[in-house]
XYZ file of C-alpha atoms in Angstrom:
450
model
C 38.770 0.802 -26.389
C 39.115 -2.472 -28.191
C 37.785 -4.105 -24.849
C 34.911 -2.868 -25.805
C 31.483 -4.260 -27.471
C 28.656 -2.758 -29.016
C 26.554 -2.005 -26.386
C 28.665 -0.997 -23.633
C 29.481 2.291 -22.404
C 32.253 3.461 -19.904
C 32.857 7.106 -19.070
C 35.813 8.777 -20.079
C 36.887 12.394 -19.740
C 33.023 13.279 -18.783
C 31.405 11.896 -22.049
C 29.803 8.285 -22.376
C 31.661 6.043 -24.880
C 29.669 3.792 -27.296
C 30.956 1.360 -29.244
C 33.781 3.287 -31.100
C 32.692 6.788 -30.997
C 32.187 9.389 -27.913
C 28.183 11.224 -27.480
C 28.482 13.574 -25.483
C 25.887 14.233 -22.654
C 22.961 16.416 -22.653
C 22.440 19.243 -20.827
C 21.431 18.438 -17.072
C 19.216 20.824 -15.758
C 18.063 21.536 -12.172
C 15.069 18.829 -11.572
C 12.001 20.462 -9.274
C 11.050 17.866 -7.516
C 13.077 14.378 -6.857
C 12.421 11.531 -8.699
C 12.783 7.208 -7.991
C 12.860 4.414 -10.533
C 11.168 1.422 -8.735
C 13.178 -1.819 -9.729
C 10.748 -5.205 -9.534
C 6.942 -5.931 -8.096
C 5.920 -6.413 -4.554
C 7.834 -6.186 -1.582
C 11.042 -7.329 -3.264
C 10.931 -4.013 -5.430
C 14.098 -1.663 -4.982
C 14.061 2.081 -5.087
C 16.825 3.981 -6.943
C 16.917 7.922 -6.362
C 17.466 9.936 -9.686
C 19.276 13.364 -9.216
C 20.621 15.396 -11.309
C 23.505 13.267 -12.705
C 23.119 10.525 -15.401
C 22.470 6.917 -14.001
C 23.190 4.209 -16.472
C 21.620 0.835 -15.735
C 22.715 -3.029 -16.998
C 24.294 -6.092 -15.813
C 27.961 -4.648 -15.462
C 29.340 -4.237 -12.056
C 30.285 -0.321 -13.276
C 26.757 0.504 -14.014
C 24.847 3.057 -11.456
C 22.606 0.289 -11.557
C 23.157 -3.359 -11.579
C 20.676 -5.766 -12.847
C 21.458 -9.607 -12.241
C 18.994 -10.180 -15.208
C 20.512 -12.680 -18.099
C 18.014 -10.781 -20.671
C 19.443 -6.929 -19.708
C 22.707 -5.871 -21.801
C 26.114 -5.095 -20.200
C 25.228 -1.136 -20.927
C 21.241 -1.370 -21.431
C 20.412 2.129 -21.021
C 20.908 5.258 -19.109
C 18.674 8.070 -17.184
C 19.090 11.529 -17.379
C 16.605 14.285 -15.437
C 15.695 16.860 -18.289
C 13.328 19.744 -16.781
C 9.989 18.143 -15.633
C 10.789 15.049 -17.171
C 13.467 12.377 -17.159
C 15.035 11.357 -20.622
C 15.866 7.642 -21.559
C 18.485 6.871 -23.970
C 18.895 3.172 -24.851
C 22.476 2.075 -25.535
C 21.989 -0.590 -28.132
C 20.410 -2.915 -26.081
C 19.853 -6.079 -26.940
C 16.737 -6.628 -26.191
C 15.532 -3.248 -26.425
C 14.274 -0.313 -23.952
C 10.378 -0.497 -23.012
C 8.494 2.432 -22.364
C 4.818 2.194 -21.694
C 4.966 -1.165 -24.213
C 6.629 1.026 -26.963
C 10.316 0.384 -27.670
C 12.429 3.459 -27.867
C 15.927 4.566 -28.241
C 15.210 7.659 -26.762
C 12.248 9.106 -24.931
C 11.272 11.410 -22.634
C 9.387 9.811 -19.824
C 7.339 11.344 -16.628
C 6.331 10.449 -13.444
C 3.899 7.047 -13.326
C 5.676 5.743 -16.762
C 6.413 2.033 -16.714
C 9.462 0.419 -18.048
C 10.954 -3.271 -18.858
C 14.514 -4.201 -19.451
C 14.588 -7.342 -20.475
C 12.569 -9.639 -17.856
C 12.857 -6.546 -15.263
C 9.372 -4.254 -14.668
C 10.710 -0.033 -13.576
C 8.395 2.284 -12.695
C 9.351 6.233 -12.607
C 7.972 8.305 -9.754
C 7.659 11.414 -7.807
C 9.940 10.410 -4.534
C 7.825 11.964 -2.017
C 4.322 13.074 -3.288
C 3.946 15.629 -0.630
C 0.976 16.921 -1.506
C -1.191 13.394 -1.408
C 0.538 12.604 2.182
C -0.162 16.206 3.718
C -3.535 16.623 2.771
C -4.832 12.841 3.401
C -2.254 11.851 6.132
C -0.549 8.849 3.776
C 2.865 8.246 5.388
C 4.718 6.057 3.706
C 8.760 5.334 2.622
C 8.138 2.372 0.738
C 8.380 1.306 -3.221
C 4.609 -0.531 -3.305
C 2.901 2.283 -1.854
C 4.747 5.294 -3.547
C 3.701 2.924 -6.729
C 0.358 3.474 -5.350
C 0.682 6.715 -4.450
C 1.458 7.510 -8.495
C -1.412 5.361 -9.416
C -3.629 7.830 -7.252
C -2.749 10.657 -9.085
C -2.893 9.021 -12.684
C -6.402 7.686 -11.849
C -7.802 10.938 -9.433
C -8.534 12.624 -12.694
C -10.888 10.209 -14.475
C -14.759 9.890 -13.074
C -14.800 6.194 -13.567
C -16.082 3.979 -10.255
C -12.968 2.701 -8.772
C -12.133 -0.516 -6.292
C -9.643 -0.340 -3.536
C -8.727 -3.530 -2.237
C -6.549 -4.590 0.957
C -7.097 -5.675 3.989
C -8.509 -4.441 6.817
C -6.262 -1.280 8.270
C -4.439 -0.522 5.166
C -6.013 2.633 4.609
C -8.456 2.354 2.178
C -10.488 5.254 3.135
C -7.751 7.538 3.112
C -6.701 6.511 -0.595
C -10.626 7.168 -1.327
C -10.006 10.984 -0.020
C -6.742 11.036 -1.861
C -8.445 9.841 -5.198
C -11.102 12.589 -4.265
C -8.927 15.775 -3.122
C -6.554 15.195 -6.299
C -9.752 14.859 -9.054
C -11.719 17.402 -10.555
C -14.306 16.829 -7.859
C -12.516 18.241 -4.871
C -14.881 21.173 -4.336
C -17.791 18.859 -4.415
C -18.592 16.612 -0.965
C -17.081 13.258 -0.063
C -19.604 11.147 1.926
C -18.543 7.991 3.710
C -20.253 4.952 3.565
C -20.048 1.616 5.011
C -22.576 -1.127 3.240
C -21.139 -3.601 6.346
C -22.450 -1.919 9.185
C -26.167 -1.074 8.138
C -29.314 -2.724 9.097
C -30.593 -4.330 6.286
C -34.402 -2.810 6.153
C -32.340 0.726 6.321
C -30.001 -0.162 3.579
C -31.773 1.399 0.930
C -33.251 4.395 2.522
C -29.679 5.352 3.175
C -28.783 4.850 -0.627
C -31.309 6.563 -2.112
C -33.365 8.210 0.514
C -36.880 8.173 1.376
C -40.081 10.773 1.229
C -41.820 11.796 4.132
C -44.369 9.101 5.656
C -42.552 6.678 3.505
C -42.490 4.325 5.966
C -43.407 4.030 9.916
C -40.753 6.426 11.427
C -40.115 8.293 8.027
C -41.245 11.689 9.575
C -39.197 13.718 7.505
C -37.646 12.929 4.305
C -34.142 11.751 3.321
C -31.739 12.370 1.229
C -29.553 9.244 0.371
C -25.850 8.711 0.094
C -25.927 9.378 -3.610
C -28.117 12.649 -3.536
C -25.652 14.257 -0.552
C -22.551 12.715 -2.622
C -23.893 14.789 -5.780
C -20.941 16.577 -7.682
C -18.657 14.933 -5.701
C -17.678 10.960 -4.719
C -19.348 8.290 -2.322
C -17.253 6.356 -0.914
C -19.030 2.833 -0.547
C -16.739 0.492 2.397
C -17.148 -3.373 2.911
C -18.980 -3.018 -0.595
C -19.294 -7.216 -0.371
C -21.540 -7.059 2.636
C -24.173 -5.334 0.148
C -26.963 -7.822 -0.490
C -27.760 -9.389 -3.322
C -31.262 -7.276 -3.872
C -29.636 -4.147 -3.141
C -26.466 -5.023 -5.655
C -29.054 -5.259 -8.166
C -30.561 -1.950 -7.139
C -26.780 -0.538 -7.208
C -26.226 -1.461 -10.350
C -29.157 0.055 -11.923
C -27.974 3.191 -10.522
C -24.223 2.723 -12.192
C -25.814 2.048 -15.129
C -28.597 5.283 -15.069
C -26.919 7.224 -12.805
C -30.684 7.522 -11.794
C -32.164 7.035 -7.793
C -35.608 6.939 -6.731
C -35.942 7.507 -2.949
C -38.151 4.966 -0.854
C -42.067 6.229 -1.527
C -41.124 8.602 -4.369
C -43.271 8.593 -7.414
C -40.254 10.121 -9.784
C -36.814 9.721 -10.500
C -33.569 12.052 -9.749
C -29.829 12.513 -11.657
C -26.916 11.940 -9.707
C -23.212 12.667 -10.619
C -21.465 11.147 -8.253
C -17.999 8.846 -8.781
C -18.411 6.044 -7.106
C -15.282 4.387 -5.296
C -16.122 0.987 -3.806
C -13.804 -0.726 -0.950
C -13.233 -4.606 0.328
C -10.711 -6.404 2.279
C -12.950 -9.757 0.513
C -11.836 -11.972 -2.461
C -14.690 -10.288 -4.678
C -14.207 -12.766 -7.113
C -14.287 -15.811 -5.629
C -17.479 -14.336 -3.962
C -18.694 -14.006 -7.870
C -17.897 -17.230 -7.959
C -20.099 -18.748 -4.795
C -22.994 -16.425 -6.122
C -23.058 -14.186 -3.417
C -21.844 -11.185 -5.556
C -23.003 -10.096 -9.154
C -20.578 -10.661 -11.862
C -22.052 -7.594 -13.486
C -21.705 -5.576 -10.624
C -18.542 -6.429 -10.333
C -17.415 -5.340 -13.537
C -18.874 -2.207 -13.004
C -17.309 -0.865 -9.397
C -14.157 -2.168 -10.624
C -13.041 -0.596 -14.216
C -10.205 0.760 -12.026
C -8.881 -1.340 -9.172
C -6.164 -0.133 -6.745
C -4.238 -3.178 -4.641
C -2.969 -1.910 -1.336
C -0.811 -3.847 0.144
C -0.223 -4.952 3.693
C 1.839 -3.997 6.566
C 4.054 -6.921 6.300
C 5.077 -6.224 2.915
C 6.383 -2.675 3.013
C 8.558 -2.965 6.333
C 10.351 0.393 5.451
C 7.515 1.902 6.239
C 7.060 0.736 9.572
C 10.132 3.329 10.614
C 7.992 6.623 9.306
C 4.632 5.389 10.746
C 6.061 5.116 14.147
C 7.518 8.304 13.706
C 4.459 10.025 12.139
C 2.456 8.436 15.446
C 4.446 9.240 17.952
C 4.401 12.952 16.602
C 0.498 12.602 16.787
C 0.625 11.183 20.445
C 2.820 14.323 22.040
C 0.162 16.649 22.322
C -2.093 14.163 24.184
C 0.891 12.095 26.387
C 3.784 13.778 25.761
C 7.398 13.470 24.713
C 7.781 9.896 23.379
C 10.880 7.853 21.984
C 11.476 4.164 21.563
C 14.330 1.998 23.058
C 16.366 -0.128 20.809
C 14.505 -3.570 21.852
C 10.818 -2.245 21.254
C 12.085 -0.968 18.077
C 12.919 -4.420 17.294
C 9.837 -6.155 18.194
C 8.196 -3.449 16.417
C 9.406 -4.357 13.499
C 9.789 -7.925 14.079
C 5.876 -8.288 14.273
C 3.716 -9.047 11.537
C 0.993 -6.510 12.201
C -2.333 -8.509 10.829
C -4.086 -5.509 11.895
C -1.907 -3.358 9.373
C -1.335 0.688 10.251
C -4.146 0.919 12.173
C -3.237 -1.729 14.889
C 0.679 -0.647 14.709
C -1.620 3.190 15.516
C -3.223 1.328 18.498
C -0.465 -0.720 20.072
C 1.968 2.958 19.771
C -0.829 4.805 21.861
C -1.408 2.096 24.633
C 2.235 1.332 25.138
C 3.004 5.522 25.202
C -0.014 5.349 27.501
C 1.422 2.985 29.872
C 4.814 3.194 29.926
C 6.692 4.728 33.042
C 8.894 7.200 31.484
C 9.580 9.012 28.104
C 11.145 6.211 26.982
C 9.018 3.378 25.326
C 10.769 -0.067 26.025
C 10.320 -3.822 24.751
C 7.975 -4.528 28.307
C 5.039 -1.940 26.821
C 5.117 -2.817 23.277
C 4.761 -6.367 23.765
C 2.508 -6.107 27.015
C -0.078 -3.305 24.204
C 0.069 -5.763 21.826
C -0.902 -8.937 24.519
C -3.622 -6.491 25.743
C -5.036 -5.746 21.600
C -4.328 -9.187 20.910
C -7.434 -10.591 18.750
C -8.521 -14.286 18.007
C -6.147 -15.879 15.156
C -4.058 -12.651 16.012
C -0.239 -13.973 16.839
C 0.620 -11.382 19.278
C 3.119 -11.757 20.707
C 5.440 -12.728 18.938
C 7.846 -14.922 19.728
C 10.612 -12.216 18.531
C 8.527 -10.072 21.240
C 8.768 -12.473 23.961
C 12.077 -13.060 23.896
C 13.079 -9.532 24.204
C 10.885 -9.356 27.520
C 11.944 -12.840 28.716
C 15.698 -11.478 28.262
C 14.568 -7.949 30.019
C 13.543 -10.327 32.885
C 16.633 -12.186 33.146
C 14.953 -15.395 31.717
C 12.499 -15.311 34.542
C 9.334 -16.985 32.773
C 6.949 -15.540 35.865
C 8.305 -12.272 35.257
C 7.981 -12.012 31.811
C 4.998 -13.486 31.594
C 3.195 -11.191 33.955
C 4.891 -8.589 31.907
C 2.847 -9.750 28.693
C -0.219 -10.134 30.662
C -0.555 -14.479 29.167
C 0.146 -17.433 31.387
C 3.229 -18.668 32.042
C 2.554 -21.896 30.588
C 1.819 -20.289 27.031
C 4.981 -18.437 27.214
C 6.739 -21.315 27.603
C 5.299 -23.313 24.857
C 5.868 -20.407 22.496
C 9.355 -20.449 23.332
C 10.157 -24.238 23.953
C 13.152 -24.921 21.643
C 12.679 -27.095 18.765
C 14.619 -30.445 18.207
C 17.671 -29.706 16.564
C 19.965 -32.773 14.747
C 23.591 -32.748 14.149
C 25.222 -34.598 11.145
C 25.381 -37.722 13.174
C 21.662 -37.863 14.162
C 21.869 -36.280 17.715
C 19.730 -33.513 19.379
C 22.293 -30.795 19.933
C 22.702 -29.153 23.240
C 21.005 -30.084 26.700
C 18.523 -27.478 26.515
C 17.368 -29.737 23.060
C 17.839 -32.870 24.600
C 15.999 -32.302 27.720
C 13.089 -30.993 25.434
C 12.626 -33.467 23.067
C 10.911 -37.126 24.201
C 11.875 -40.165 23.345
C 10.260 -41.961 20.254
């Protein structure tokens, strides 16, 4: 015991020591659903699983939880699950326990609550939000998007106009359903709209809607987006491709909440929440001119950052999984060999979910057997390929080349790209020893004299 400081806490005979006298735990009881402290931002974040015992957190090597943060204390705090809730007891922290920007020493804290130790950002969450991924179809395994998966059901409630942003793929429609189905408004319709793929002298007949003999062609009249979202959300995609005149129309809605169809001679109310969606760098388009600052600032008073693919490789596992469920009914039985699950996950999937979707259907499609191998994933993804795209990968290729016994005609056939590309792709670079050399023939042999 004299080992030890203020601060720190060991366990001994089932009660937590600190400093020089013994407090004994609380009462554990059974938690309903699992929670998971996220540890960090981004795709560097850590998950930690909370159960029903006490997890104590800190730079120790004993701790359930080790920080390698020179600001968190030996024994910073501890976790224990308490009903509904989780309870937070600091353990005379140096620097203090953060909860929601308010420093406690003991707090009980629910799902979405944010935390800081020192320099290091925890968030607290439901583990598996079941609910969200059954009724929208969100798969996901990973600590950025069950951070977003919380955010959706902190922010579902309010009738603010929201912004998802991310790129194209990531699923922003389906957290605009989520954000819906979870809300008040779930009864009332979700309509579907994307400002990128209208012709501009329809645009804002299909906003607000038009009377009869409105225009030529108007032989009936029209309700608009807004009028058929009524009660309920619109969801408003590729919201930068919106011109300027019509942005200006838009936000005279946000700001009346009034519509006038094309040809009408009076006004209408609308409650509707408006969610808004961009893979675009809205600001730097605010910037340029060729968005409205004020518009801006009115579709996004809440903003929700999906992020890509790439970042959130755990989830790659569960998608394919989820997909190849999806596929049975349609081609069957499905699994994947140990090489196409590696240059599955070795690619970087600039088409997100929805092109790792694509290339899992047309290599089930085309593959001669149950079994999915290396040859169909990376032969799908040649075939899906798009320009800037950098399929295949060179991961990919060398899987096939190897399949082929390093027969560049054969694999390249395989991938459906010349041979010549292949071979470039894969053309060793010049590697130097200590003493200034190319190592290896293979190096030598490729690289030209100066």
């Amino acid at each position: 015991m004299d080992a030890l400081r203020q601060g720190e806490a060991v366990e001994e005979g089932g009660d937590r020591v600190l400093g020089s006298k013994t407090e004994p735990l609380l009462p554990i009881a059974a938690c309903p659903y699992p929670m998971v402290l996220i540890v960090g931002e981004g795709p560097e974040a850590r998950r930690r699983p909370l159960g029903r015992r006490t997890v104590c957190i800190g730079t120790a090597g004993t701790n359930d939880l080790v920080l390698h943060d020179r600001t968190v204390s030996a024994y910073h705090c501890r976790f224990e699950t308490v009903d509904r809730d989780v309870l937070v007891c600091d353990l005379g922290s140096r620097n203090g326990t953060w909860v929601d920007g308010v420093r406690v020493e003991s707090a009980r804290v629910a799902p979405g609550a944010r935390l800081r130790l020192g320099r290091t950002d925890l968030r607290l969450l439901a583990r598996q939000p079941e609910p969200i991924a059954k009724a929208t179809g969100i798969v996901t395994a990973s600590a950025a998007m069950l951070t977003v998966l919380s955010e959706i059901e902190r922010l579902a409630r309010l009738r603010w106009p929201a912004l998802i942003r991310g790129e194209s793929g990531t699923g922003k429609e389906l957290v605009a359903r989520a954000l819906h189905d979870r809300g008040p408004r779930a009864e009332g319709p979700f309509v579907a709209l994307n400002a990128g793929g209208l012709p501009k002298h329809l645009i804002e007949s299909e906003l607000f809607g038009h009377e009869k003999g409105s225009f030529t062609g108007a032989v009936v009249a029209h309700r608009g987006v807004f009028e058929q979202a009524h009660g309920g959300t619109l969801f408003m995609d590729e919201i930068a491709e919106l011109p300027l005149d019509m942005q200006a129309r838009l936000l005279r809605v946000l700001e009346t909440w009034e519509i006038r169809r094309v040809g009408a001679e009076s006004s209408t109310l609308v409650d509707v929440r408006l969610v808004c969606a961009t893979h675009q760098d809205l600001a730097a388009m605010v910037t340029a001119g060729s968005f409205r600052l004020d518009l801006y600032y009115r579709i996004a008073r809440l903003a929700l950052d999906l992020p890509p693919l790439r970042d959130r490789a755990s989830d790659i596992d569960v998608l394919i999984q989820h997909f190849l469920d999806q596929l049975r009914d349609e081609v069957g039985p499905r699994s994947l060999a140990d090489d196409a699950r590696t240059a599955l996950l070795a690619y970087r999937w600039p088409g997100n979910v929805r092109e790792l979707r694509n290339v899992l259907a047309a290599a089930a499609v085309n593959s001669c057997g149950q079994v999915i191998t290396a040859d169909d994933v990376v032969a799908a993804m040649g075939k899906l390929a798009t320009a800037g795209s950098t399929v295949p990968s060179a991961a990919a290729m060398s899987l096939v080349l190897g399949e082929h016994g390093g027969n560049l005609s054969a694999a390249a056939r395989a991938l459906g790209i010349p041979r010549t590309t292949l071979r470039d792709k894969l053309k060793p670079r010049q590697s130097v020893g200590y003493g200034g050399t190319p190592r290896g023939r293979v190096a030598q042999r490729m690289t030209k004299p100066a």
